[in-house]
Coordinates of C-alpha atoms and ligand atoms in Angstrom, one line a residue:
X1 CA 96.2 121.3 81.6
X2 CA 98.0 118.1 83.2
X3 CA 100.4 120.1 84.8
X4 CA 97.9 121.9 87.2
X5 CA 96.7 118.3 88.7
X6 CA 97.6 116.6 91.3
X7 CA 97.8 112.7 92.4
X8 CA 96.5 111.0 95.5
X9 CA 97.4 108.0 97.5
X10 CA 94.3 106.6 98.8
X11 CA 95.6 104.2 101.5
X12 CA 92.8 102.0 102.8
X13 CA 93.3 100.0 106.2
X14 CA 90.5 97.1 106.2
X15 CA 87.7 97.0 109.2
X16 CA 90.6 99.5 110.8
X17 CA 87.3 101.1 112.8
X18 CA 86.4 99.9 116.0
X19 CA 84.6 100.6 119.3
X20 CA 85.9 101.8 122.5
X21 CA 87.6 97.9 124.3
X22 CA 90.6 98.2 126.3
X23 CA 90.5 101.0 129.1
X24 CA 88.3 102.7 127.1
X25 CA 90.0 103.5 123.9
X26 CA 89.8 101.7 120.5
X27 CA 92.8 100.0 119.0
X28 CA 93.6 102.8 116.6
X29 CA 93.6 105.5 119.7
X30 CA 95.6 103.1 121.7
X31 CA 98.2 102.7 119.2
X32 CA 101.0 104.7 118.7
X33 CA 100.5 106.7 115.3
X34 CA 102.7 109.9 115.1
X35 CA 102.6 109.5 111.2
X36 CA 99.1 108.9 110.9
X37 CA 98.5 112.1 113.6
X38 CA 100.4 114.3 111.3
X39 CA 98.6 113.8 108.0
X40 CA 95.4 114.5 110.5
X41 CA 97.3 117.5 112.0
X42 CA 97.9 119.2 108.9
X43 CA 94.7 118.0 106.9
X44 CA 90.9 117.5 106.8
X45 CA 89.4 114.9 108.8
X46 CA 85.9 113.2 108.9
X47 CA 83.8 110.6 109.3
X48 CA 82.1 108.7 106.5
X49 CA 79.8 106.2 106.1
X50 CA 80.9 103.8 103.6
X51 CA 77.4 103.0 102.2
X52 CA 74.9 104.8 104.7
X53 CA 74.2 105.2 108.2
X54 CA 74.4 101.7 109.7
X55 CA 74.6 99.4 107.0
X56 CA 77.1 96.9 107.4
X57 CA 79.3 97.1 104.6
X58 CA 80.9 93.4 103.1
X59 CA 84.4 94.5 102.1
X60 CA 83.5 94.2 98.3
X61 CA 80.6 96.6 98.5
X62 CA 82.4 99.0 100.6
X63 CA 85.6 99.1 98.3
X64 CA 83.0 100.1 95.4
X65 CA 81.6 103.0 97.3
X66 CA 85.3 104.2 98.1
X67 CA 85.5 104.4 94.4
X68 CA 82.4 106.5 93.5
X69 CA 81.0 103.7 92.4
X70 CA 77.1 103.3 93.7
X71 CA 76.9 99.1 95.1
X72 CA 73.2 98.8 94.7
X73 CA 74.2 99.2 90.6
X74 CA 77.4 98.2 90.2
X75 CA 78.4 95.2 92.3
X76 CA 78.5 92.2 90.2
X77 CA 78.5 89.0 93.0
X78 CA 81.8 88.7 94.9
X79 CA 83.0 85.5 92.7
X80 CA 83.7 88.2 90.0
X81 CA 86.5 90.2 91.9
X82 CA 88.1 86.5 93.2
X83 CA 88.5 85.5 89.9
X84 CA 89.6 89.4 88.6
X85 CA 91.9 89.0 91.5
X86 CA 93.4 85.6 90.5
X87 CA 94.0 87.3 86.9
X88 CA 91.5 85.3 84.7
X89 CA 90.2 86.5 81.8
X90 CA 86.3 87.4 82.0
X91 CA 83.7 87.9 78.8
X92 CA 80.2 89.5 79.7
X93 CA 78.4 87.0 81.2
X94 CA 81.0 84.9 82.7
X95 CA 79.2 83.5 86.1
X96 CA 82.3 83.2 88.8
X97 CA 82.5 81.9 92.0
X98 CA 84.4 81.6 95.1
X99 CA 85.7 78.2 95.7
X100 CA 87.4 76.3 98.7
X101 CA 89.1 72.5 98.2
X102 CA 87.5 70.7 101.5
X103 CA 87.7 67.3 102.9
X104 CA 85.0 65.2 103.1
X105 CA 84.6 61.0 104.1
X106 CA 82.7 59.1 101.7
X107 CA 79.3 59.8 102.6
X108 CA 80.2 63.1 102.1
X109 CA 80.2 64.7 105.5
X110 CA 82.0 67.7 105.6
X111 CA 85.4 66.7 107.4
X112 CA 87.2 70.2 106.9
X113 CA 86.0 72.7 105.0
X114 CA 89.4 74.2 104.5
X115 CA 91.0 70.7 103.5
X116 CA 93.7 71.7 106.1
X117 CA 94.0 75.2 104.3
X118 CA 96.2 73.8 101.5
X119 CA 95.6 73.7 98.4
X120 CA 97.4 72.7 95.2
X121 CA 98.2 73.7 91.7
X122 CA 98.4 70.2 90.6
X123 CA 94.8 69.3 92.0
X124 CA 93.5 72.8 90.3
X125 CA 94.7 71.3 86.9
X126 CA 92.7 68.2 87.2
X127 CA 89.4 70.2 87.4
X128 CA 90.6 73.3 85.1
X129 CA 88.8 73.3 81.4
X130 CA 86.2 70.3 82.5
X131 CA 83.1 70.5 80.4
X132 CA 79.6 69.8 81.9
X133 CA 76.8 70.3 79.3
X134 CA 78.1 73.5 76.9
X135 CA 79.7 75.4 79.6
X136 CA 83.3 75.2 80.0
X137 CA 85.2 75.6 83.6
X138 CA 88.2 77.1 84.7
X139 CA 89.2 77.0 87.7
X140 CA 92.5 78.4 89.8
X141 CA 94.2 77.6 93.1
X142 CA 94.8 81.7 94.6
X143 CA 96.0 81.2 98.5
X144 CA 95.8 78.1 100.2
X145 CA 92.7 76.3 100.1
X146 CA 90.7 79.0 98.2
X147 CA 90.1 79.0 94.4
X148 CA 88.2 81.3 91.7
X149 CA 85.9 79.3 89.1
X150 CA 84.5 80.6 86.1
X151 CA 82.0 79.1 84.2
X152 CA 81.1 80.1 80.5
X153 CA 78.6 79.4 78.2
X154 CA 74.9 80.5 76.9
X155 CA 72.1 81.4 79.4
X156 CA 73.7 81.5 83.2
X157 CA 72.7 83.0 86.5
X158 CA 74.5 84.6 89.6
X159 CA 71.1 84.3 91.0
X160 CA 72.0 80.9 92.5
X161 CA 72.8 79.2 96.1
X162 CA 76.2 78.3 97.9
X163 CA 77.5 75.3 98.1
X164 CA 79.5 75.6 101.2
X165 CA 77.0 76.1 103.9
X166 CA 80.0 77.0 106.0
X167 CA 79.5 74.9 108.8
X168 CA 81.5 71.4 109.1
X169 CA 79.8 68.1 110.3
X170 CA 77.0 68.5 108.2
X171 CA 76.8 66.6 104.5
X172 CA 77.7 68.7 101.1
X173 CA 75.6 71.5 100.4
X174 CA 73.3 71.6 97.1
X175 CA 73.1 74.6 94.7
X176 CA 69.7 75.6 94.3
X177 CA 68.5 78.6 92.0
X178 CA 67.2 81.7 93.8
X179 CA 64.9 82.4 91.2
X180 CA 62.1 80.4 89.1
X181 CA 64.5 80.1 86.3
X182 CA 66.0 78.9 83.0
X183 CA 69.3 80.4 83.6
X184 CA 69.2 79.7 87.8
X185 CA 68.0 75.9 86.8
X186 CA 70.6 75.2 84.3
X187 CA 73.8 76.9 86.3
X188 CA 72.3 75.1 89.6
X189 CA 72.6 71.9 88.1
X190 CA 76.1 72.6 86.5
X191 CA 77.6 73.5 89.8
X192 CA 75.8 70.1 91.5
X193 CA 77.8 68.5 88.5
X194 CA 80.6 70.1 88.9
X195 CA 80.8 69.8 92.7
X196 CA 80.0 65.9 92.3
X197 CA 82.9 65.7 89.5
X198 CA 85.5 67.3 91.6
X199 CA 85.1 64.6 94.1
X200 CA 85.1 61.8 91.9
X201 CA 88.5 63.5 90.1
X202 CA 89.9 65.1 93.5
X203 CA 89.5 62.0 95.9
X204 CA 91.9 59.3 93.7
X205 CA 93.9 61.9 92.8
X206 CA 98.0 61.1 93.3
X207 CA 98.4 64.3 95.2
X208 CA 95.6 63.8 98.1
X209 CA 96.9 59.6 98.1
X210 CA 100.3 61.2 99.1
X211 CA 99.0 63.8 101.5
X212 CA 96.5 60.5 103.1
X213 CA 99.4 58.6 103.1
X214 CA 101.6 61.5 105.3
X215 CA 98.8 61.7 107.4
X216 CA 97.2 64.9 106.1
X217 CA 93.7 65.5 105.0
X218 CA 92.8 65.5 101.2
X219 CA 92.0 68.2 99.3
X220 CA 89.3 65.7 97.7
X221 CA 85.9 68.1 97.1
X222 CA 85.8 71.5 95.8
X223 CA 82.6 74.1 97.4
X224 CA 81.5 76.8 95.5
X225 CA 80.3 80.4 96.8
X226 CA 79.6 83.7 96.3
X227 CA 78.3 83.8 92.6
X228 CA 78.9 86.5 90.1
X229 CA 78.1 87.9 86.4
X230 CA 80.5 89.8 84.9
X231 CA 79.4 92.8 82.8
X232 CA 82.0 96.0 82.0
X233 CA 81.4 99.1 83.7
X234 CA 82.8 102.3 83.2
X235 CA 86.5 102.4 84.3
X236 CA 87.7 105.4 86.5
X237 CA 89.9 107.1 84.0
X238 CA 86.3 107.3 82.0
X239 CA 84.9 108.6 84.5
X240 CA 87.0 110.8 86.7
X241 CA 89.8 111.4 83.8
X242 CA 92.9 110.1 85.6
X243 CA 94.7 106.9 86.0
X244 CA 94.8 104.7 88.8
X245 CA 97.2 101.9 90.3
X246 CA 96.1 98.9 92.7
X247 CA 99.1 98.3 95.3
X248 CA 97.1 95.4 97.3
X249 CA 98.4 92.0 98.4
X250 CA 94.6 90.0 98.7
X251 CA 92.8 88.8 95.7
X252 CA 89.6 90.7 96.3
X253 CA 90.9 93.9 96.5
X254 CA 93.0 93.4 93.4
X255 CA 89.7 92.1 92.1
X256 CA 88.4 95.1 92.9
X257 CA 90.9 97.2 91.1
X258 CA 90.8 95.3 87.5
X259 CA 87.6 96.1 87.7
X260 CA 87.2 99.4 88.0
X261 CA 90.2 100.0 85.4
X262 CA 93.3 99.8 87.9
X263 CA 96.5 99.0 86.9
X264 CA 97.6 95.8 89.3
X265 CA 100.9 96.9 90.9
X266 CA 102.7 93.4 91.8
X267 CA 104.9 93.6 95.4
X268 CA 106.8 91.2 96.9
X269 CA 105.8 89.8 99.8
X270 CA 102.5 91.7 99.6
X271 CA 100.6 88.3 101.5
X272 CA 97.5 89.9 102.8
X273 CA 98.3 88.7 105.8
X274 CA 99.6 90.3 109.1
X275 CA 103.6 89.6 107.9
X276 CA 102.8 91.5 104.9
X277 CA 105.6 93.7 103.1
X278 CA 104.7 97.1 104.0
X279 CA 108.3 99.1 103.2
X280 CA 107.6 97.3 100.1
X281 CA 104.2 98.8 99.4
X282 CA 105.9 102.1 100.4
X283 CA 108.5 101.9 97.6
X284 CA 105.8 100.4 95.0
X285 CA 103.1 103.2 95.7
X286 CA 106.0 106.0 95.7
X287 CA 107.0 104.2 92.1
X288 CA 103.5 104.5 90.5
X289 CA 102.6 107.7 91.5
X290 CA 105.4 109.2 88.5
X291 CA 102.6 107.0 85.8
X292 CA 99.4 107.2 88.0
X293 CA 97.4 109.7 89.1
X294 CA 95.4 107.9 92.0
X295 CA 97.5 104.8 93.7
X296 CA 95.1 102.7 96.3
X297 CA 97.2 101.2 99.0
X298 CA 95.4 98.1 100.7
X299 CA 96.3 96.7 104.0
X300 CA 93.8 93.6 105.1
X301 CA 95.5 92.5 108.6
X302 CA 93.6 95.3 110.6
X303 CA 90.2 93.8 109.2
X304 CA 91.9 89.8 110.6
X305 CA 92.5 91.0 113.8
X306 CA 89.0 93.0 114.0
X307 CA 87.7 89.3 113.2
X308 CA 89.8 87.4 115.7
X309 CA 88.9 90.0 118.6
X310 CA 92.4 90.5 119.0
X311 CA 92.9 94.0 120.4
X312 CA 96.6 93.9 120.8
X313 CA 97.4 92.7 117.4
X314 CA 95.3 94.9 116.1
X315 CA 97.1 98.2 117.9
X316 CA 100.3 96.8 116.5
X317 CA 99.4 96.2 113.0
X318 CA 98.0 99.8 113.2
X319 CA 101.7 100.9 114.7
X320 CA 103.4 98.9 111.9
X321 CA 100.8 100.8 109.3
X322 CA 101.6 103.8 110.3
X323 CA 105.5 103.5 111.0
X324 CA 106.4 101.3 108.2
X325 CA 103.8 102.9 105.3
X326 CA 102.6 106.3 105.8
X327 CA 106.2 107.4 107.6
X328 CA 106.6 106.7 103.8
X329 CA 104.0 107.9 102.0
X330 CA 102.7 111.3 103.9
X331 CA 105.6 113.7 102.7
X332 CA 105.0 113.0 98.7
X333 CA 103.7 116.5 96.9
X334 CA 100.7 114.1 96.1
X335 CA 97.7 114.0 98.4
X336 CA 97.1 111.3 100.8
X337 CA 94.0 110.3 101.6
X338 CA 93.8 107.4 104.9
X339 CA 90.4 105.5 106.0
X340 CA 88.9 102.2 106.2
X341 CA 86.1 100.2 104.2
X342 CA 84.1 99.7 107.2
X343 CA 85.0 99.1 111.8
X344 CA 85.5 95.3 112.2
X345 CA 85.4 96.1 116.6
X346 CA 87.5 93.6 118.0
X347 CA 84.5 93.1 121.0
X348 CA 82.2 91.9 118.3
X349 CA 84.3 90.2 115.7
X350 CA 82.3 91.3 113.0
X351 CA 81.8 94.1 110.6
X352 CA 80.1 96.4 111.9
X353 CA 78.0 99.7 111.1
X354 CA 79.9 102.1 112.5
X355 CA 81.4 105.2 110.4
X356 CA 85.3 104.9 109.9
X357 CA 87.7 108.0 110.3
X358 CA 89.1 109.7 107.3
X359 CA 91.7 112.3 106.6
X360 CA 92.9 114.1 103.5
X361 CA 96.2 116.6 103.1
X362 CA 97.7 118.3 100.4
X363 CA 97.5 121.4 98.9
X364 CA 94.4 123.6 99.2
X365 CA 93.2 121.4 101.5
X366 CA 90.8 123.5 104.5
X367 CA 93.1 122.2 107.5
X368 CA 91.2 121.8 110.5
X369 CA 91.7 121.7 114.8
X370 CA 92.5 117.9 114.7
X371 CA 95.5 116.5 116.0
X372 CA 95.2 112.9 116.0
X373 CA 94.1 110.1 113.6
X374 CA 91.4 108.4 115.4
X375 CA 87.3 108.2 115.4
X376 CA 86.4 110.0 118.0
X377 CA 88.9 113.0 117.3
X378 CA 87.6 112.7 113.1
X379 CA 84.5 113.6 114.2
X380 CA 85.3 116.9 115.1
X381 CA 86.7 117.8 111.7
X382 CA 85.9 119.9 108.4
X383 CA 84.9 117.0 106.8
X384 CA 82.1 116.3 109.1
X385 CA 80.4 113.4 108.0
X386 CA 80.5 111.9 104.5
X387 CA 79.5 108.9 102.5
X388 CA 82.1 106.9 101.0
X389 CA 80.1 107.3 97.0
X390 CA 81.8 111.1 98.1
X391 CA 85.3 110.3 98.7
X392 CA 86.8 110.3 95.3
X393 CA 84.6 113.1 94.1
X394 CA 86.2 115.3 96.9
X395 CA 89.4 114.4 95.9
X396 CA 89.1 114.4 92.0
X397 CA 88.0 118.0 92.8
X398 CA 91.5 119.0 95.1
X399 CA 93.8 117.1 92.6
X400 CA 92.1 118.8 90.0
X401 CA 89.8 116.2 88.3
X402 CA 86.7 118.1 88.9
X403 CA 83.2 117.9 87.5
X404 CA 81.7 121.1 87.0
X405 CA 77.6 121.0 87.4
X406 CA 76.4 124.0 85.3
X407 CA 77.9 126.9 83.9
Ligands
LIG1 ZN1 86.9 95.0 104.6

């Protein structure tokens, strides 16, 4: 039966939709894409929605969509996927969080949010496997300043506030429970502790006396965000029957991946960041498709530049994308599926509701008049218009995968 199934790459270029800027093109149909153009010259294109018409997807919502996976039931708080992404270990009902090391004076006024967007093993050792009450922490530096907390123990809540209000200036956020509460009471006063502690352990610390003393900012308070509660769900394989790989260099999306079953893929030089490896994507996704059935490719720089308004970079990081990656990838006998999670438009620096392009070739597949790999020509396409719950349904059914509804 195996042998009549297919595999996919699903190759997903953040915020990679945008609006019309520069003479009246977006960055994708400004850049120069003759790979990219040929998957959508001999396949299907569309557009989709990632969650529905006009909602703004968040990157972690929109990746569980992509997946089949409905975010109104399934997304568990964002801290989950950071510290999925980070590789901890997480039991049912494991709260986790986002965190960033930050600088603050001693009345604690928020001097730098990003503590100079360095962070330090050393420093994440002095606050891993604290204890406040009988919930134990862990805690682990990821990139820079950024960390992933998880807190265990009996009766906790996701259903609680930031600590980092984001804005710099300002005194130290408090947690506050969302919710009249046991649960929300008890994990807002944790975090409160635990923010309190990491100043008291994080500001005499050798480490930030050194970086004080070379004239940088300590990395002397640690701000907690985006709270989660980890529960299992279904994997893919359980419910679509094949195997899947993560190749992605950012801890979210590799968050993303662990939980939904995925198999993380390591790369080198895979940063996440506009000088990521793509040739070595390339080779790494071309190596799992001969164990996996379905290999998601993750590329975050378009998604940056969307946020930093920065038309040109974005056009080149497309270029790079589609030179250095899908020159790679498009001529496999596996189907290749290209889209985005959601348009970050450069004119608006934000995600933004807009439906994202999407193309799909391989065999079967009902080829349509489109030449190029852009939004406005997708929208012209067989796919017509889908929602991103539809996307691996549609291709579980090409590679073979399918559910049958009835007799
Ligand atoms: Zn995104």
């Amino acid at each position: 039966m195996s042998s009549e199934r297919g595999a996919a790459i699903l190759l997903v270029c953040d915020g990679l939709g945008d609006r019309p800027t520069v003479g009246g093109k977006t960055p994708l149909q400004a850049a120069d894409t003759p790979n990219m153009d040929a998957v959508s010259e001999e396949g299907i294109n569309g557009l989709m929605d990632v969650i529905s018409p006009g909602i703004v997807p968040g990157s972690d919502t929109a990746h569980l969509a992509l997946f089949g996976y409905d975010p109104y039931r399934y997304y568990p708080g964002r801290g989950v996927f950071e510290a999925l992404g980070a590789d901890m270990e997480l039991h049912q009902g494991d709260i986790a969080f986002r965190a960033n090391f930050a600088t603050v004076d001693d009345s604690m006024r928020i001097i730098d949010r990003r503590a100079g967007r360095r962070g330090s093993k050393e420093l994440a050792d002095a606050l891993d496997g604290l204890e406040i009450e009988d919930v134990r922490i862990s805690l682990r530096n990821t990139t820079e300043h950024r960390c992933a907390v998880v807190m265990r123990g009996d009766n906790l809540s996701r259903l609680v506030s930031d600590v980092d209000t984001h804005v710099e200036g300002g005194t130290v956020g408090k947690c506050r429970p969302l919710k009249e509460g046991e649960a929300e009471r008890k994990t807002a006063r944790i975090v409160n502790e635990f923010v309190r502690r990491s100043y008291e352990i994080l500001n005499k610390h050798p480490v930030n006396e050194e970086r004080r003393q070379r004239g940088e900012l300590p990395a002397n308070i640690l701000l907690l965000r985006g709270a989660g509660s980890y529960k299992e769900v279904p994997s893919l394989h359980a419910r679509f029957g094949f195997n899947a790989a993560c190749v992605a260099g950012a801890s979210l999306y590799k968050g993303v991946g662990k939980y939904l079953g995925m198999t993380l893929i390591t790369v080198e030089g895979a940063t996440g960041k506009g000088d990521t490896n793509l040739a070595n994507k390339a080779e790494a996704a071309l190596h799992a498709l001969k164990t996996y059935q379905l290999v998601f490719v993750h590329v975050k720089a378009t998604d940056s530049m969307g946020h930093d308004g920065n038309f040109q970079g974005k056009k080149e990081m497309v270029a790079r994308i589609d030179k250095e990656l899908v020159a790679r990838l498009k001529d496999t006998d596996a189907y290749i599926a290209i889209t985005a999670d959601h348009s970050t438009p450069v004119s608006i620096k934000r995600h933004s509701g807009d439906p994202v392009p999407v193309v799909m070739k391989g065999e079967g597949v009902r080829r349509d008049e489109v030449k190029r790999f852009d939004e406005l020509s997708a929208a012209s396409g067989g796919l017509c218009r889908i929602r991103g719950l539809d996307l691996i349904p549609i291709l579980a059914d090409l590679m073979g995968y399918y559910v049958m509804y009835g007799t």
